[in-house]
Coordinates of C-alpha atoms and ligand atoms in Angstrom, one line a residue:
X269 CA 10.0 11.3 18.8
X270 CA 6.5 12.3 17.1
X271 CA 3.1 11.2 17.2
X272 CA 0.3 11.9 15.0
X273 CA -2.8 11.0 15.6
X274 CA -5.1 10.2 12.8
X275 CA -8.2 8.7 13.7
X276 CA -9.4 8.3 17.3
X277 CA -13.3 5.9 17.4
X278 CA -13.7 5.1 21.3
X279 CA -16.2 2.6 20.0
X280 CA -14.0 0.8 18.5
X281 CA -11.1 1.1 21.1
X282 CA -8.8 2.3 18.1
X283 CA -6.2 5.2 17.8
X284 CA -4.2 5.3 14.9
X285 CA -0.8 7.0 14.7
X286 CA 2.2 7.7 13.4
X287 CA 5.3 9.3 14.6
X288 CA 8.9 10.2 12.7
X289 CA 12.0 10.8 13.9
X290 CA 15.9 11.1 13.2
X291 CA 18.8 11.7 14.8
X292 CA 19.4 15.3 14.3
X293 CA 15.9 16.2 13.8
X294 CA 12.6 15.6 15.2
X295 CA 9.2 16.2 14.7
X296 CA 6.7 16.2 17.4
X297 CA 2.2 16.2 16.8
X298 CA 0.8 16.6 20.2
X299 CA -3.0 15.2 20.2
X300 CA -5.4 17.1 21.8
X301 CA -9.6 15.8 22.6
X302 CA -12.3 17.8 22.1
X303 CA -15.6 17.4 23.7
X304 CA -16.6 15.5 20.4
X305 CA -16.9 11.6 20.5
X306 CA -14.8 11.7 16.8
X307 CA -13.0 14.7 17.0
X308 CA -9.4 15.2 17.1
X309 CA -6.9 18.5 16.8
X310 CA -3.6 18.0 16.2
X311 CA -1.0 20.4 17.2
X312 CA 2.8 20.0 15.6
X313 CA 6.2 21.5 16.2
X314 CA 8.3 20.3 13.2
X315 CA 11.8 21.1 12.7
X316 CA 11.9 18.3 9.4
X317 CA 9.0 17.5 7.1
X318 CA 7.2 14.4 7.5
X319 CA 6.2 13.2 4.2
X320 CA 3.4 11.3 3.3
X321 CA 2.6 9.3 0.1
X322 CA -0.9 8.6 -1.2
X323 CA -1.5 6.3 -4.2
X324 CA -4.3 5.1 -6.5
X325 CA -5.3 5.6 -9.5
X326 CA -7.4 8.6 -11.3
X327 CA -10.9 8.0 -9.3
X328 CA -10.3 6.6 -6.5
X329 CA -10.5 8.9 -4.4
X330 CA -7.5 10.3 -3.2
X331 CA -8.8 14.1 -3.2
X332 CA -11.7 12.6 -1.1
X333 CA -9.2 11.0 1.3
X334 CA -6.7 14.3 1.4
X335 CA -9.7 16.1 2.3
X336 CA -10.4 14.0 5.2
X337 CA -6.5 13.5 5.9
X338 CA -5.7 17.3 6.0
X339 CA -8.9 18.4 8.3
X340 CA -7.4 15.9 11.0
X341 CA -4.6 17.9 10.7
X342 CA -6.5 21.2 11.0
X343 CA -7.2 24.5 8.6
X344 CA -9.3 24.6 5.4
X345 CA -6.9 23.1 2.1
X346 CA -6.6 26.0 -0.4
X347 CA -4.7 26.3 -3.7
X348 CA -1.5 28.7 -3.2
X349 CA -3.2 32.1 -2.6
X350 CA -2.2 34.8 -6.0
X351 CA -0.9 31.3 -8.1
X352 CA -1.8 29.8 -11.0
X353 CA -5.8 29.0 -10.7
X354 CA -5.2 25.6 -12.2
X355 CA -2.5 24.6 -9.7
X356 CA -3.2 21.0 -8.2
X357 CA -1.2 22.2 -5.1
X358 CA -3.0 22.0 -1.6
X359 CA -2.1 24.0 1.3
X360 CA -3.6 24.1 4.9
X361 CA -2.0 25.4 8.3
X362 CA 0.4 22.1 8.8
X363 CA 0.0 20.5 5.7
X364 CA 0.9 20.9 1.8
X365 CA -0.4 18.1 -0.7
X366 CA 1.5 18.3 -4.0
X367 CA 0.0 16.0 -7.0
X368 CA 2.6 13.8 -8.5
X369 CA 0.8 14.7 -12.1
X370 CA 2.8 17.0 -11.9
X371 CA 5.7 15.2 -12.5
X372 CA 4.5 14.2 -16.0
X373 CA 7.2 14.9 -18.3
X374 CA 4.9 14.9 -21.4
X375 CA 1.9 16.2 -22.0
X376 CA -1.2 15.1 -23.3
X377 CA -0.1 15.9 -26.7
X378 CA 3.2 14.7 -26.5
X379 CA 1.9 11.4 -24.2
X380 CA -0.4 10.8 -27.5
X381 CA 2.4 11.1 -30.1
X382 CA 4.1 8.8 -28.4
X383 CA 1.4 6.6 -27.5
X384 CA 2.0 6.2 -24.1
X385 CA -0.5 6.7 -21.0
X386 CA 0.1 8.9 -18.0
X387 CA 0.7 5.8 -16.2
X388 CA 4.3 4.9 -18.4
X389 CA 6.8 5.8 -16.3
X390 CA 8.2 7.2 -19.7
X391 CA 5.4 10.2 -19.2
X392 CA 7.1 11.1 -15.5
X393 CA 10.5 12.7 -14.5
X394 CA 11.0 11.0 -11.4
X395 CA 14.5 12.1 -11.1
X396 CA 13.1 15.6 -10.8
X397 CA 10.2 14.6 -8.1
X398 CA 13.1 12.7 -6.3
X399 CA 15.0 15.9 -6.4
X400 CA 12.1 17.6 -5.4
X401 CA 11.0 15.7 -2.6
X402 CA 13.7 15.5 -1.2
X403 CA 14.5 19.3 -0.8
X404 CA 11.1 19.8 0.8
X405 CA 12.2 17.2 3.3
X406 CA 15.4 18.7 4.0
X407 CA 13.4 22.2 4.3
X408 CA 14.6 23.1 1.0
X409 CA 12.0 25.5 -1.1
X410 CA 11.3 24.1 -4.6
X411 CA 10.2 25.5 -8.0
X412 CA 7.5 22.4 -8.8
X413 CA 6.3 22.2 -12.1
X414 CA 2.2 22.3 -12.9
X415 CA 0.4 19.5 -14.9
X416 CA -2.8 21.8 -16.2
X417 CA -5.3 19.2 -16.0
X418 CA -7.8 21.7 -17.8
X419 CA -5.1 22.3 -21.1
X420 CA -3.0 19.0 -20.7
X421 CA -0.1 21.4 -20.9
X422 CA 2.6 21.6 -18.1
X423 CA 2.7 25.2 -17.3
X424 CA 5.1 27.9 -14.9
X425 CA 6.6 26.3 -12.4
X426 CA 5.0 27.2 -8.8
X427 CA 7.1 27.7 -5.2
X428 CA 6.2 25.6 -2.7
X429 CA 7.7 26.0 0.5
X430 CA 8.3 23.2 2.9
X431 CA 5.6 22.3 5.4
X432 CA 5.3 20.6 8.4
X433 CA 3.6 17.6 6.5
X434 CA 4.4 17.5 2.9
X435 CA 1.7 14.8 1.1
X436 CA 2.9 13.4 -2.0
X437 CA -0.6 12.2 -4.3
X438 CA -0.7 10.4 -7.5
X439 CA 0.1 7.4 -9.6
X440 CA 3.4 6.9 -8.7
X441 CA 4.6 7.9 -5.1
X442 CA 6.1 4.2 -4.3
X443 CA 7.0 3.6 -7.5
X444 CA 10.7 4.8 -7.7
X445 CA 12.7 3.7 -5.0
X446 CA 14.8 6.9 -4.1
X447 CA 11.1 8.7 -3.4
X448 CA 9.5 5.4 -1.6
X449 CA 12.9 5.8 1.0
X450 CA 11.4 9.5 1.7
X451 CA 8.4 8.5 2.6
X452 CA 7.8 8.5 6.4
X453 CA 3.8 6.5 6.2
X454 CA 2.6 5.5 2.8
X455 CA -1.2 4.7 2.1
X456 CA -2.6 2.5 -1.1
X457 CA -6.2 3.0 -2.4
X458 CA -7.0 -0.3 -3.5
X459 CA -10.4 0.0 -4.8
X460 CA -11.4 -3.0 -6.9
X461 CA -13.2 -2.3 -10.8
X462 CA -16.6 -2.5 -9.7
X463 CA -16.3 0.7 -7.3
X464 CA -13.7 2.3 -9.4
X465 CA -16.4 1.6 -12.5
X466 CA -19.3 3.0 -9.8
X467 CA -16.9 6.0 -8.8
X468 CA -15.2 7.0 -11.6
X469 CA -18.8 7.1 -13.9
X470 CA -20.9 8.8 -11.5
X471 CA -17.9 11.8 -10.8
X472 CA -17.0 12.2 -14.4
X473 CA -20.5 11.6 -16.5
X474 CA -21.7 14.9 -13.6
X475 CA -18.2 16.5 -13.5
X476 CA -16.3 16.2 -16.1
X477 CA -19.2 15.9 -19.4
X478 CA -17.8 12.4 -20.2
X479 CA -19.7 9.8 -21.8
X480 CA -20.6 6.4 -20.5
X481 CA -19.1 4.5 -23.4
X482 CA -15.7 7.0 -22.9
X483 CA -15.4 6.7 -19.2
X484 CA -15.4 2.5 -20.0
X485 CA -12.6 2.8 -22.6
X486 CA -10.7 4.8 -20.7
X487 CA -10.8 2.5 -18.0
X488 CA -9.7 -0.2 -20.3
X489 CA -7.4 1.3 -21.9
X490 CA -5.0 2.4 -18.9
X491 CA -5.4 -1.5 -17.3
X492 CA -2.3 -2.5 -18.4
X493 CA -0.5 0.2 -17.2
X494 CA -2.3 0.2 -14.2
X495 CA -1.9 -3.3 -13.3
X496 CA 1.8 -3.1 -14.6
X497 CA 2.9 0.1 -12.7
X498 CA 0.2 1.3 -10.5
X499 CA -1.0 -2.1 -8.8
X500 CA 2.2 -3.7 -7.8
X501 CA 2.9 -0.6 -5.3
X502 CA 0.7 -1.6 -2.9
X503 CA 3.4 -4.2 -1.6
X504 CA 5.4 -1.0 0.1
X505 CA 2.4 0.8 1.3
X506 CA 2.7 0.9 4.9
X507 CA -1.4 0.6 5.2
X508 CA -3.4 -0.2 2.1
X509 CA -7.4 0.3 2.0
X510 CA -9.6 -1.8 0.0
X511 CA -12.8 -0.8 -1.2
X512 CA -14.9 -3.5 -2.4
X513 CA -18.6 -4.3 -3.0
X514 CA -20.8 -5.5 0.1
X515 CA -21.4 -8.9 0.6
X516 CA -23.9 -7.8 2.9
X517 CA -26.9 -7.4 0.9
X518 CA -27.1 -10.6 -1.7
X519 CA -27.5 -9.5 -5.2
X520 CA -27.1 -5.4 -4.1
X521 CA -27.0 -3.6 -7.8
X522 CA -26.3 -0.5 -6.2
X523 CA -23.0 -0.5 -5.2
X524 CA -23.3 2.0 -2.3
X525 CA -22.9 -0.5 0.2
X526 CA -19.3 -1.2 0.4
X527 CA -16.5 -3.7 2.3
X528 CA -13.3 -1.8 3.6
X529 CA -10.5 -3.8 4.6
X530 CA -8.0 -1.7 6.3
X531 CA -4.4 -3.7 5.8
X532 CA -1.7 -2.2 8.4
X533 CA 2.1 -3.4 8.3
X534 CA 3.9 -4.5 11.1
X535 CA 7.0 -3.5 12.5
X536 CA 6.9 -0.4 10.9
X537 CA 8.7 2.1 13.1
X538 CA 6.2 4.7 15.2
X539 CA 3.2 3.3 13.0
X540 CA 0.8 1.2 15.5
X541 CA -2.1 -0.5 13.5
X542 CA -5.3 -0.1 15.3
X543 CA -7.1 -3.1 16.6
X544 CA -11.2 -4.2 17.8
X545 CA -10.7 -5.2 21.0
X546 CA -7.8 -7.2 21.8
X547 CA -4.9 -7.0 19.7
X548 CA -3.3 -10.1 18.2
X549 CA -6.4 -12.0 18.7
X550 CA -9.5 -12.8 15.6
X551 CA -12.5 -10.8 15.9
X552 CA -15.8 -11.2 14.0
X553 CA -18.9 -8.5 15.4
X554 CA -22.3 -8.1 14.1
X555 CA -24.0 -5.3 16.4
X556 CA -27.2 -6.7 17.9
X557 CA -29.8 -6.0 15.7
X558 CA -32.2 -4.6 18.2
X559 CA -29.6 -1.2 18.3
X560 CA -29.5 -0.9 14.8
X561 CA -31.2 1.9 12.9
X562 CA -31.5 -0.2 9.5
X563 CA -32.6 -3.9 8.9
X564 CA -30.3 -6.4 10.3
X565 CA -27.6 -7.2 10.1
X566 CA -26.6 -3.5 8.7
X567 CA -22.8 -3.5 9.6
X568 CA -20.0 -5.9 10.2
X569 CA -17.1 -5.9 11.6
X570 CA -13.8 -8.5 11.5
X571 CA -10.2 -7.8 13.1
X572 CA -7.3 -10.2 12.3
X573 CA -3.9 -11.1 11.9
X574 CA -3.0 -11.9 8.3
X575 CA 0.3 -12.0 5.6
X576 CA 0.0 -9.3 2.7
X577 CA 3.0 -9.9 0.3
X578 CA 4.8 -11.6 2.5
X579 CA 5.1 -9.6 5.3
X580 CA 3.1 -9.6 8.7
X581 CA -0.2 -7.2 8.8
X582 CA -2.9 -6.5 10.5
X583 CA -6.6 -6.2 9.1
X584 CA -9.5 -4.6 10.5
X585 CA -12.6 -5.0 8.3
X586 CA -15.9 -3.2 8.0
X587 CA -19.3 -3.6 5.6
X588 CA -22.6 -1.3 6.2
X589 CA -24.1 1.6 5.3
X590 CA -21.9 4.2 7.3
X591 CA -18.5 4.0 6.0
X592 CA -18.6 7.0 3.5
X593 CA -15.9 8.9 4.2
X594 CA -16.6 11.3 1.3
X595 CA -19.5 13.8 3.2
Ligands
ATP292 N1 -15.1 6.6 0.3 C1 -15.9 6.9 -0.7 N2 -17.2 6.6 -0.7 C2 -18.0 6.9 -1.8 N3 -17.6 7.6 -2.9 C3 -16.3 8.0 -2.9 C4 -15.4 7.7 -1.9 N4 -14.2 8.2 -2.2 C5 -14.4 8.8 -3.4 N5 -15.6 8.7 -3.8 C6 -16.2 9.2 -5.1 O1 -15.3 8.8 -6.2 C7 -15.2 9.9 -7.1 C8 -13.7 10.1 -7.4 O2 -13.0 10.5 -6.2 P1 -11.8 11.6 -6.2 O3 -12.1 12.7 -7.1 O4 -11.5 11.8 -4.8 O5 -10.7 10.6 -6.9 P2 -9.2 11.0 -7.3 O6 -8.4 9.8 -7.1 O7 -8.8 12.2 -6.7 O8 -9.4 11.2 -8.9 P3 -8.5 12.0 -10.0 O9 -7.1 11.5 -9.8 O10 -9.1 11.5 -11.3 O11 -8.7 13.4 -9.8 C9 -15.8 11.1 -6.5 O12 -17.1 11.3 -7.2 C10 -16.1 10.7 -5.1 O13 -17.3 11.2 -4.6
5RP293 O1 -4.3 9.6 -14.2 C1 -4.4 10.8 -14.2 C2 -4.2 11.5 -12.9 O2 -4.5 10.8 -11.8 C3 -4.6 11.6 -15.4 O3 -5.1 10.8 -16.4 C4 -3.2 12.1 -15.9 O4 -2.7 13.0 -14.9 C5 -3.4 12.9 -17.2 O5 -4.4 13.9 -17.0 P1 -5.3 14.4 -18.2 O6 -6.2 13.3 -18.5 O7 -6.0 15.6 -17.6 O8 -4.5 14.8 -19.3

């Protein structure tokens, strides 16, 4: 038996975890409080790698939500220490995040001779990240190869060892069925085109040099794929998080004010989706505006039973000016 903690708010009367298990092996994360109201350290003694898969597409956020992920689970993430400078590889004291990009089978030369995005499954081996995945899980090393983002070429492979919580990020970590029945907790980014738009401009006119006008055909130009390969995995994801504008503030042109919806399967072994106050029942809570630091009413928050692709979830829901999890 294993539990993870991932979150613990007493405000909300929430903790969120997750445990794995099998017959022969077992993994165990023992929580431990600090003093702090929202701090948690995790401790782990893991004799089979838990995986994890993360999905969304390119600005979305996942490296802002692996940051957050891997400091619950303690130590600074660093690139493999002496490797390849461009390596998209993350590794902290219990985890080690790979990126799926690299798992592209072409490169951006060969993806653009054969017209296809990064997105086609035609541009991925997933036999080899199956292969790969699977190793790491059985505490097998691997020689993974590297997607340089900075030259679009796939470089020298690098050796990555198998943690105590491998994290699988990228396009497609749900999207081929051997890898999806490796996963121990998957997560979906669901972050609808307004926010992705807001996002994705802001991070790569600063970051990245790109143009307004490029940044919007890009966007268009992978919607197909995206709504054809990236989209549909959200149905497995064992919690999905949707980002969407605020309804809060009537006419907001800002877009900083967002709506979260926090979707949790049930019946997912050792996952317990967190609740507002009394589980099973519908919640709707506006803080009393005399407590609240900003005009009223400056945060929401709903908790309910609901059906997500046919299956039974839970949602907990949250709109107001403190939910950025990026700082
Ligand atoms: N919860 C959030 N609130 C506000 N801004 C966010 C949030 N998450 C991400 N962002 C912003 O969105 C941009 C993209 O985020 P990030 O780089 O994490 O995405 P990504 O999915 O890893 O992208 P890529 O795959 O293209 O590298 C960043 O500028 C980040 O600051
Ligand atoms: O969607 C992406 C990653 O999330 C990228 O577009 C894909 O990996 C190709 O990378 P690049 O544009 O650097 O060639």
């Amino acid at each position: 038996m294993a539990v993870s903690t991932i979150y613990s708010t007493q405000a909300l009367n929430s903790t969120h975890f997750f445990t794995s298990s099998s017959s022969s092996k077992q993994v165990f994360f023992y929580r431990r409080q600090t003093n702090r109201r929202f701090n948690t350290i995790i401790t782990c003694a893991a004799q089979q790698t838990v995986v994890i898969g993360l999905a969304a597409d390119s600005g979305c956020g996942k490296s802002t939500f692996m940051r957050r992920l891997t400091s619950v689970f303690g130590g600074a993430a660093e690139p493999p220490k002496g490797g390849n400078p461009d390596s998209n590889t993350l590794i902290s004291d219990m985890t080690t995040v790979i990126c799926l990009d690299d798992y592209h089978s072409l490169d951006r030369t060969g993806r653009k001779e054969k017209g296809v995005t990064a997105l086609d499954p035609r541009a991925n081996d997933f036999d080899l990240m199956y292969e790969q995945v699977k190793a790491l899980k059985s505490g097998i090393a691997v020689e993974k190869p590297i997607y340089n983002h900075v030259t679009g070429l796939l470089d020298a492979p690098e050796l990555i060892q198998p943690p105590k919580i491998l994290v699988i990020e990228g396009l497609h970590p749900m999207f081929d069925e051997r890898v999806r029945d490796l996963l121990d907790f998957s997560i979906y980014l669901d972050i609808s085109n307004e926010v992705k738009f807001a996002w994705k401009i802001q991070r790569d006119m600063a970051e990245r040099g790109h143009s307004l006008e490029s940044i919007k055909a890009s966007i268009e130009a992978r919607k197909p794929d995206f709504d054809a390969f990236i989209d549909p995995q959200k149905q497995y994801a064992d919690a999905v998080i949707e980002v969407l504008p605020t309804q809060l503030i009537p006419d907001d042109n800002e877009g900083k004010v967002l709506r979260v919806r926090l979707i949790m399967k049930e019946g997912v072994k050792y996952f317990s989706p967190v609740y507002l106050f009394d589980e099973g029942s519908t919640v709707s809570w506006i803080p009393c505006g005399r407590k609240l630091t900003c005009s009223y009413p400056g945060i929401k928050f709903n908790y309910a039973p609901d059906s997500y692709f046919d299956h039974e979830v839970s949602v907990v829901g949250w709109t107001g000016n403190s939910i950025d999890w990026t700082s």
